[in-house]
Tab-separated table of C-alpha atoms in Angstrom:
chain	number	residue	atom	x	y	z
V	1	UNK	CA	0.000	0.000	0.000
V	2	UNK	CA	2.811	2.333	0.889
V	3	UNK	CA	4.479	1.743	-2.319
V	4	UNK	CA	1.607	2.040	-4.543
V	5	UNK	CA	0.594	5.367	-2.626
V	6	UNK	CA	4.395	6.802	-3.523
V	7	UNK	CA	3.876	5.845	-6.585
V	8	UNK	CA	0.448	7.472	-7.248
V	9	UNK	CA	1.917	10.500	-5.230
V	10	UNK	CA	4.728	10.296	-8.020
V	11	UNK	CA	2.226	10.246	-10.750
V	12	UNK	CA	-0.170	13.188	-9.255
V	13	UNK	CA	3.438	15.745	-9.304
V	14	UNK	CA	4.778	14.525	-12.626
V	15	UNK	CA	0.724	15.602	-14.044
V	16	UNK	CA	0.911	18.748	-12.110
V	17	UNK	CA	4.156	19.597	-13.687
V	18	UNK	CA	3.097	18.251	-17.099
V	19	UNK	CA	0.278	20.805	-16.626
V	20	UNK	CA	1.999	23.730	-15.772
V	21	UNK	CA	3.806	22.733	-18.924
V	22	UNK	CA	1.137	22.720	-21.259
V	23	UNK	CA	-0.375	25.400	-19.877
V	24	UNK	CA	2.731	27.400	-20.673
V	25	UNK	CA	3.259	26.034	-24.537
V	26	UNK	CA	-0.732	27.282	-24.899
V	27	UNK	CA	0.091	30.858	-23.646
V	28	UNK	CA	3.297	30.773	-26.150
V	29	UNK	CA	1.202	29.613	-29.188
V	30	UNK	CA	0.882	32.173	-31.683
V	31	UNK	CA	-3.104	31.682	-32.203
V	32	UNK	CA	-5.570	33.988	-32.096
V	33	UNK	CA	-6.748	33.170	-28.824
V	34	UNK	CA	-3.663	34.449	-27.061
V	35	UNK	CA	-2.929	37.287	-29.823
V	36	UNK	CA	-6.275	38.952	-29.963
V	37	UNK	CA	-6.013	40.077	-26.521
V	38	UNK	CA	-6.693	43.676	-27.241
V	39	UNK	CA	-7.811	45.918	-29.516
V	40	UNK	CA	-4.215	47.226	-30.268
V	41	UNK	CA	-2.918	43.840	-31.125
V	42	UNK	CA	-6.028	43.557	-33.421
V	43	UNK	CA	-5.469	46.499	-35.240
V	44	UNK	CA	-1.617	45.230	-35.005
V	45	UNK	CA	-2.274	41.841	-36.318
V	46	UNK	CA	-4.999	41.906	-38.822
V	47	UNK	CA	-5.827	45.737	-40.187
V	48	UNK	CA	-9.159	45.756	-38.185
V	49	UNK	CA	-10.231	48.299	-36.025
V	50	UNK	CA	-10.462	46.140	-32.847
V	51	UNK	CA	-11.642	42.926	-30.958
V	52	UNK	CA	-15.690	43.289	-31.853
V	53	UNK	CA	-15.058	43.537	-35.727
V	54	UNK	CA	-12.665	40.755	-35.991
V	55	UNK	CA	-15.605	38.617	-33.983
V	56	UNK	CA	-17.892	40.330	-36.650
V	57	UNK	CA	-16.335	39.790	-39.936
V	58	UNK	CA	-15.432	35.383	-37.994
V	59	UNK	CA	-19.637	35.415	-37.425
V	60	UNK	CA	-20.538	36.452	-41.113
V	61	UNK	CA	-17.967	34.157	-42.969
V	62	UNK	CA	-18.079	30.830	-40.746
V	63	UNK	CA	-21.288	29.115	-41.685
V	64	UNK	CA	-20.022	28.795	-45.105
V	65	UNK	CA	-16.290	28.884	-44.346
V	66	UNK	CA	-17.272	24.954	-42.682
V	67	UNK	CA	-17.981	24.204	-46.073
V	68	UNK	CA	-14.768	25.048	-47.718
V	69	UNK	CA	-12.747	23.287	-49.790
V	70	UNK	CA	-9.069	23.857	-50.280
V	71	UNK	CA	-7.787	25.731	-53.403
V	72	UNK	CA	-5.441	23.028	-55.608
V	73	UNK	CA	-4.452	25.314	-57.955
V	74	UNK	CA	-6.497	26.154	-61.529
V	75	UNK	CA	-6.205	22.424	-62.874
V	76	UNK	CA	-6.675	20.774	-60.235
V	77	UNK	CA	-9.612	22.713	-57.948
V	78	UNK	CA	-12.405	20.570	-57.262
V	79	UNK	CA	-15.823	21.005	-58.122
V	80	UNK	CA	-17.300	23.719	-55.900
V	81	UNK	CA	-15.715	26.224	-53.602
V	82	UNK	CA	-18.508	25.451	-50.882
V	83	UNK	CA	-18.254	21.523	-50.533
V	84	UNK	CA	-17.079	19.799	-47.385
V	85	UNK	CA	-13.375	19.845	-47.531
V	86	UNK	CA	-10.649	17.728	-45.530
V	87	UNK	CA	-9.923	17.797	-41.993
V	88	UNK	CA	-8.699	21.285	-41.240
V	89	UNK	CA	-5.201	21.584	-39.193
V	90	UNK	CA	-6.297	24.903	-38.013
V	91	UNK	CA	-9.942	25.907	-36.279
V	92	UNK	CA	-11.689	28.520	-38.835
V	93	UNK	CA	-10.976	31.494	-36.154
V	94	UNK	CA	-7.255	30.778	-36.745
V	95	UNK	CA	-7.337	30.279	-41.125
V	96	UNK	CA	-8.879	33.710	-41.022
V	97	UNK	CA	-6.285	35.075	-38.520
V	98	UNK	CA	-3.856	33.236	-40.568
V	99	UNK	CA	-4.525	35.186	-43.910
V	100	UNK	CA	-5.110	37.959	-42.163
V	101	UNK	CA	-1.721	38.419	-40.498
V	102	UNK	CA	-0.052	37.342	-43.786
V	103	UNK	CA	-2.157	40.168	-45.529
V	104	UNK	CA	-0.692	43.018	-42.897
V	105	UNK	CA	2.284	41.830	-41.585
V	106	UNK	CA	3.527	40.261	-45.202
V	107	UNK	CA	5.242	37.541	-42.886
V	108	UNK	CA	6.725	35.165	-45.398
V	109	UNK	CA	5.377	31.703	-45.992
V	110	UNK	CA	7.911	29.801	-43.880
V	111	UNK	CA	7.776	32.180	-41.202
V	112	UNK	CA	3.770	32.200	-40.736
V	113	UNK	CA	3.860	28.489	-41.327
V	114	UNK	CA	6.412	27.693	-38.524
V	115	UNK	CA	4.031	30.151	-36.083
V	116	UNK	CA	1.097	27.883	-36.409
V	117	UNK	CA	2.927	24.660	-36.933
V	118	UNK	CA	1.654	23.574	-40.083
V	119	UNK	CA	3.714	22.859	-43.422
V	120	UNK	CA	3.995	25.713	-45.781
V	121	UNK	CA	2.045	23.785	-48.245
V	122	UNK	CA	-0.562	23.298	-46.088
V	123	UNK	CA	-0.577	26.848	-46.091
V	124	UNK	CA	-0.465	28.208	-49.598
V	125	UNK	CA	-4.052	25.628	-49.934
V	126	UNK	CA	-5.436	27.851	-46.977
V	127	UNK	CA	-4.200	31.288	-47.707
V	128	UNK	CA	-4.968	30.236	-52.149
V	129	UNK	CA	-8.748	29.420	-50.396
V	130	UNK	CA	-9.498	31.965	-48.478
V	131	UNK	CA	-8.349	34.519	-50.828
V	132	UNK	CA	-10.837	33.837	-53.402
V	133	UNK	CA	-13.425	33.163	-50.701
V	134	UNK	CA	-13.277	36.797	-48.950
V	135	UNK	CA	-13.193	37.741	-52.462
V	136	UNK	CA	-16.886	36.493	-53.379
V	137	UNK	CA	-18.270	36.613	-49.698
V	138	UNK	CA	-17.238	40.724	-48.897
V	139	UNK	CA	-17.643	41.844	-52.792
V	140	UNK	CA	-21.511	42.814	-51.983
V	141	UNK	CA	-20.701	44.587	-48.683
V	142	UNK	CA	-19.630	47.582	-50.481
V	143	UNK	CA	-21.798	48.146	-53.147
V	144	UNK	CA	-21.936	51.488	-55.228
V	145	UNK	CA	-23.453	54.594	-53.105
V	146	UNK	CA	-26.105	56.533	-54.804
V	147	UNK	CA	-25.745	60.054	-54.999
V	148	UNK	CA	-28.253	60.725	-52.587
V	149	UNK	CA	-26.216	58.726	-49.640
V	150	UNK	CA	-22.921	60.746	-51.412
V	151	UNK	CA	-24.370	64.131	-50.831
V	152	UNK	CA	-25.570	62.968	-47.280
V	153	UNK	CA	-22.102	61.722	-46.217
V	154	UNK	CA	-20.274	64.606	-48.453
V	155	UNK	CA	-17.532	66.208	-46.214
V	156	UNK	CA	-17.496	70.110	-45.747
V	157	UNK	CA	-14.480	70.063	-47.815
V	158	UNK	CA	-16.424	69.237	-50.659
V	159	UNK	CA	-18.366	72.382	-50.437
V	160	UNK	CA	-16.712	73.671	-53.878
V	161	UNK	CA	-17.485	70.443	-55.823
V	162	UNK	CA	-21.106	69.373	-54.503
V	163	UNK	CA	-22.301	67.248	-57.684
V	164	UNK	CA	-18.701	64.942	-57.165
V	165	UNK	CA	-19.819	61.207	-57.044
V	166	UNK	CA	-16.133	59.852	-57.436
V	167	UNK	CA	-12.355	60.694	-57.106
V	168	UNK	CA	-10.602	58.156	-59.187
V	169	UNK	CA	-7.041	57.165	-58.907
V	170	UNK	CA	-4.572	54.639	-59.600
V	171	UNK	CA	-1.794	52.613	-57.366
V	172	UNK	CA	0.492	50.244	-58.458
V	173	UNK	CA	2.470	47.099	-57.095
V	174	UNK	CA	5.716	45.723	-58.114
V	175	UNK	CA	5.570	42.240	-59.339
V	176	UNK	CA	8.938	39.881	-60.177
V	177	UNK	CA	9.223	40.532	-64.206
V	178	UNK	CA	6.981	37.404	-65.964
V	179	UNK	CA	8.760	35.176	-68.581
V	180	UNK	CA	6.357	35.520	-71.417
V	181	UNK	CA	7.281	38.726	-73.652
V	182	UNK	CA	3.648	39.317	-74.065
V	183	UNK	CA	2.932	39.261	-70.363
V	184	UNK	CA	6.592	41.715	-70.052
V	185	UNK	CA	4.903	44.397	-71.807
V	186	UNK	CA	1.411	44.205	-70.420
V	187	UNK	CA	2.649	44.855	-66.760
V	188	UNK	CA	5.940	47.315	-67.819
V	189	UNK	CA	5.310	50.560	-65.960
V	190	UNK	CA	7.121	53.567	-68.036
V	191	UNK	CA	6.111	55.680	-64.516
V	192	UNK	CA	7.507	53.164	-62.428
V	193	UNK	CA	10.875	52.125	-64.585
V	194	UNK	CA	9.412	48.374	-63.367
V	195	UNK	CA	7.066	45.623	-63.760
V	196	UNK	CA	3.880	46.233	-61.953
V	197	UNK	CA	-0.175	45.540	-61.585
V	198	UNK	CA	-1.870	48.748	-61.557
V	199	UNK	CA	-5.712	48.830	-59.582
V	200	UNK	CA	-8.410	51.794	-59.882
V	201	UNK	CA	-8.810	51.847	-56.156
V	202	UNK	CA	-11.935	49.806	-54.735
V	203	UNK	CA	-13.356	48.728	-58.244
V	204	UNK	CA	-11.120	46.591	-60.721
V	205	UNK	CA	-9.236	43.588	-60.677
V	206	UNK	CA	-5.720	44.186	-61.356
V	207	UNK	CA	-4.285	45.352	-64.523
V	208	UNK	CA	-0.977	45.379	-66.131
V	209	UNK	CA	1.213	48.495	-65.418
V	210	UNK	CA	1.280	49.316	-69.305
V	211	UNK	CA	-2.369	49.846	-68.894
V	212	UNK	CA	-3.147	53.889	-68.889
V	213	UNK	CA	-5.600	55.091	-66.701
V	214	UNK	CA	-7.558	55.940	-69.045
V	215	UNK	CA	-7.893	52.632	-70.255
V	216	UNK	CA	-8.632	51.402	-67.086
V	217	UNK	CA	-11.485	53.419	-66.557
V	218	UNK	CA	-13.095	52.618	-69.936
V	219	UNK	CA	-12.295	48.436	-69.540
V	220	UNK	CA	-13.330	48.019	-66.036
V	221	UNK	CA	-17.047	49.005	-66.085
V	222	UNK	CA	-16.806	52.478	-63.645
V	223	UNK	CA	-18.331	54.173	-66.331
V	224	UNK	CA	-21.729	52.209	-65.944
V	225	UNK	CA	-22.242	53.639	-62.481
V	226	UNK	CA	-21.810	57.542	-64.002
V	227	UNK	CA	-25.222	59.324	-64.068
V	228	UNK	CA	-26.340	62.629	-65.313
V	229	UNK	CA	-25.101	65.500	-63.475
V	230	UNK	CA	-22.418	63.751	-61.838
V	231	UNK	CA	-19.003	65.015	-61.130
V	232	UNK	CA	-16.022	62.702	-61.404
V	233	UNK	CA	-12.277	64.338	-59.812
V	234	UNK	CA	-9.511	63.002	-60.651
V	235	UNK	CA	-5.457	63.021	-61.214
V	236	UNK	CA	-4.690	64.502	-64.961
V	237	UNK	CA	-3.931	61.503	-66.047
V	238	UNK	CA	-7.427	60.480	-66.447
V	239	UNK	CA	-8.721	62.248	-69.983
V	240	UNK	CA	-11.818	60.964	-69.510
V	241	UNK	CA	-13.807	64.362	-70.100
V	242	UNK	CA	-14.990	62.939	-73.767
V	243	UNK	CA	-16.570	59.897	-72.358
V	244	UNK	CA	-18.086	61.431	-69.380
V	245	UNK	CA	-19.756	63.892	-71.757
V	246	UNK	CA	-21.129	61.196	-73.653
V	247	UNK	CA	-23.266	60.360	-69.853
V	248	UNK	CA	-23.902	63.805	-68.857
V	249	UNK	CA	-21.261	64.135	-66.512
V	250	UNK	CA	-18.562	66.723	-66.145
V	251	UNK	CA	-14.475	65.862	-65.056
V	252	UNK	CA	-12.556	68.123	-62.668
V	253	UNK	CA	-8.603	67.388	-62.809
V	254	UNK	CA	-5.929	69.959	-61.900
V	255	UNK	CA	-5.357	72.579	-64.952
V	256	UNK	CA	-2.499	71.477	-67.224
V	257	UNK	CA	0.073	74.265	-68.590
V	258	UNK	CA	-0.428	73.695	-72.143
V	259	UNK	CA	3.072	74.987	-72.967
V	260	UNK	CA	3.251	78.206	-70.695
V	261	UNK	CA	5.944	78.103	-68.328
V	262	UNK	CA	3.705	78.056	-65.378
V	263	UNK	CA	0.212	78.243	-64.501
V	264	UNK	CA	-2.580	81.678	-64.407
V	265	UNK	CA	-3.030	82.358	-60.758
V	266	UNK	CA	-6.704	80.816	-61.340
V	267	UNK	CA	-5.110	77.957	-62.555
V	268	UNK	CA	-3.067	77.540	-59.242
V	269	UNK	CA	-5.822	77.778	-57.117
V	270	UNK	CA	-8.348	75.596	-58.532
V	271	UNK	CA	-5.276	72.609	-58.635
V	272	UNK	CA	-4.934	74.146	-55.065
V	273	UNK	CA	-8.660	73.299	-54.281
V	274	UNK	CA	-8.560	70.213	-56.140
V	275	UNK	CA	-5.849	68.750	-54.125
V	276	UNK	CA	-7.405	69.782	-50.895
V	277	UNK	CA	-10.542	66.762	-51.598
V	278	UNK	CA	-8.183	64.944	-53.918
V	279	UNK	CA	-6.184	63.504	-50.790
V	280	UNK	CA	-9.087	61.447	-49.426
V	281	UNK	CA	-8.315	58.963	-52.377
V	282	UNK	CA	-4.471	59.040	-51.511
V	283	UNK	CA	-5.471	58.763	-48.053
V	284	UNK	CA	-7.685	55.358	-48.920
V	285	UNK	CA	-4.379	54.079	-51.392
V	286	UNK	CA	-2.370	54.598	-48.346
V	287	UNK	CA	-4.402	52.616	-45.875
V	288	UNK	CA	-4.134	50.116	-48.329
V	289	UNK	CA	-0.601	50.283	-48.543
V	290	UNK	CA	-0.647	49.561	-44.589
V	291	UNK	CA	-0.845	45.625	-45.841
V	292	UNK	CA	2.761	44.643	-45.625
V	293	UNK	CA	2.143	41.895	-48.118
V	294	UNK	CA	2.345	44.553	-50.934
V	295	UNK	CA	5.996	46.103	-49.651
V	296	UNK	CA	7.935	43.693	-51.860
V	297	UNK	CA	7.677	42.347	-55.016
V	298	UNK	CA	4.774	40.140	-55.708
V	299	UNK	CA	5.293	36.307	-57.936
């Protein structure tokens, strides 16, 4: 009796310290239980404003996120993005923490991989998956605003430009230089010296960095949202005046000099008032430009 009560005396310290143990390797797990502790280390993290928005946004894409198949690549995807899929190595609160962090941080593969212990394969099939998935699931969240909720939202800064509906602008993203020639030239920036994708902010899929602005515009269906009586503002890169016409709409971009050496005083103060609404777009191309994953030079 003595003996087996040492030895169950043994067993009882060896669990408590196996325990303690655990309990440690669980607070060092990078997960999103012990990361989303705060609202800082939200923001931090994943680009979200704080704790209730990240539970949000989880809410909204989980029912169907259970149903999720992983990406194989274009070949090889099977037949539906919303079919039961394999075992997952990661609960759906951490896959959407996952591509999240990779999306701000830009944490290489290996690196993000080796935080939640799973191969980096195993990875590219989440992050590849979930991509395409926020894609079609948040797409309808932001529809187009009429002009009635733009003029009821329209800051005081506006007060010059009342009928504006849109400021457009570009942004571009380096990408590593592609092998086909054809593919070279679509994506070779002559403003940029490099090979990039260009994006009309909020609207389009990317385009090559040979694309012009105005080409954009005119591809990408923007144009189909222009009504009568709307104003459009915009960089001077976007000669779009003709086809706005053709809806009814006017164009306000900063004077050019046509020549002269330097602008009419006129002309310097409407580019003056121009640029003071113009830098809400540059404002929304730099919060975009917060994702880390577009510092370097994208595949």
């Amino acid at each position: 009796m003595k003996q087996q009560s040492r030895l169950l005396s043994e067993m009882k310290s060896k669990v408590k310290v196996l325990t303690k143990e655990n309990d440690l390797l669980q607070r060092q797990t990078f997960c999103a239980e012990n990361m989303l502790i705060s609202d800082g280390n939200v923001l931090f993290y994943t680009g979200l404003p704080n704790i209730i928005t990240f539970k949000a946004l989880l809410s909204y894409l989980e029912p169907k996120a259970k149903r999720l198949t992983y990406w194989e690549g274009c070949d090889t995807t099977r037949r539906s993005h919303f079919t039961k899929g394999p075992s997952r190595k990661l609960n759906i609160e951490n896959e959407l923490f996952a591509v999240l962090v990779r999306l701000k941080l830009g944490l290489l593969v290996e690196d993000i991989a080796s935080r939640f212990k799973i191969s980096c394969a195993q990875f590219s099939k989440m992050f590849n998956t979930w991509i395409r998935f926020l894609s079609i699931e948040l797409d309808h969240l932001f529809p187009y605003p009429s002009m009635e909720q733009v003029r009821a939202l329209m800051p005081e800064s506006f007060n010059r430009f009342p009928n504006t509906r849109i400021i457009l602008d570009c942004t571009e993203i380096f990408i590593q230089k592609p092998s086909a020639l054809k593919a070279q030239r679509q994506t070779w920036s002559s403003y940029k010296h490099r090979n990039t994708y260009k994006a009309l902010i909020g609207i389009t899929p990317l385009y090559g960095g040979a694309a012009s602005d105005k080409f954009i515009i005119n591809d990408c269906g923007i144009l189909d949202y222009i009504e009568p009586d709307d104003n459009v503002m915009a960089d001077r890169g976007f000669e779009i005046a003709d086809e706005l016409s053709r809806k009814g709409a006017s164009l306000d971009i900063p004077p050019f000099r046509n020549g002269n050496f330097q602008l009419s005083a006129q002309q310097v103060e409407v580019t003056r008032r121009i640029a003071e609404v113009r830098i809400h777009v540059e404002r929304a191309i730099q919060r975009i430009k917060t994702c880390h994953i577009l510092d370097g030079t994208m595949p």
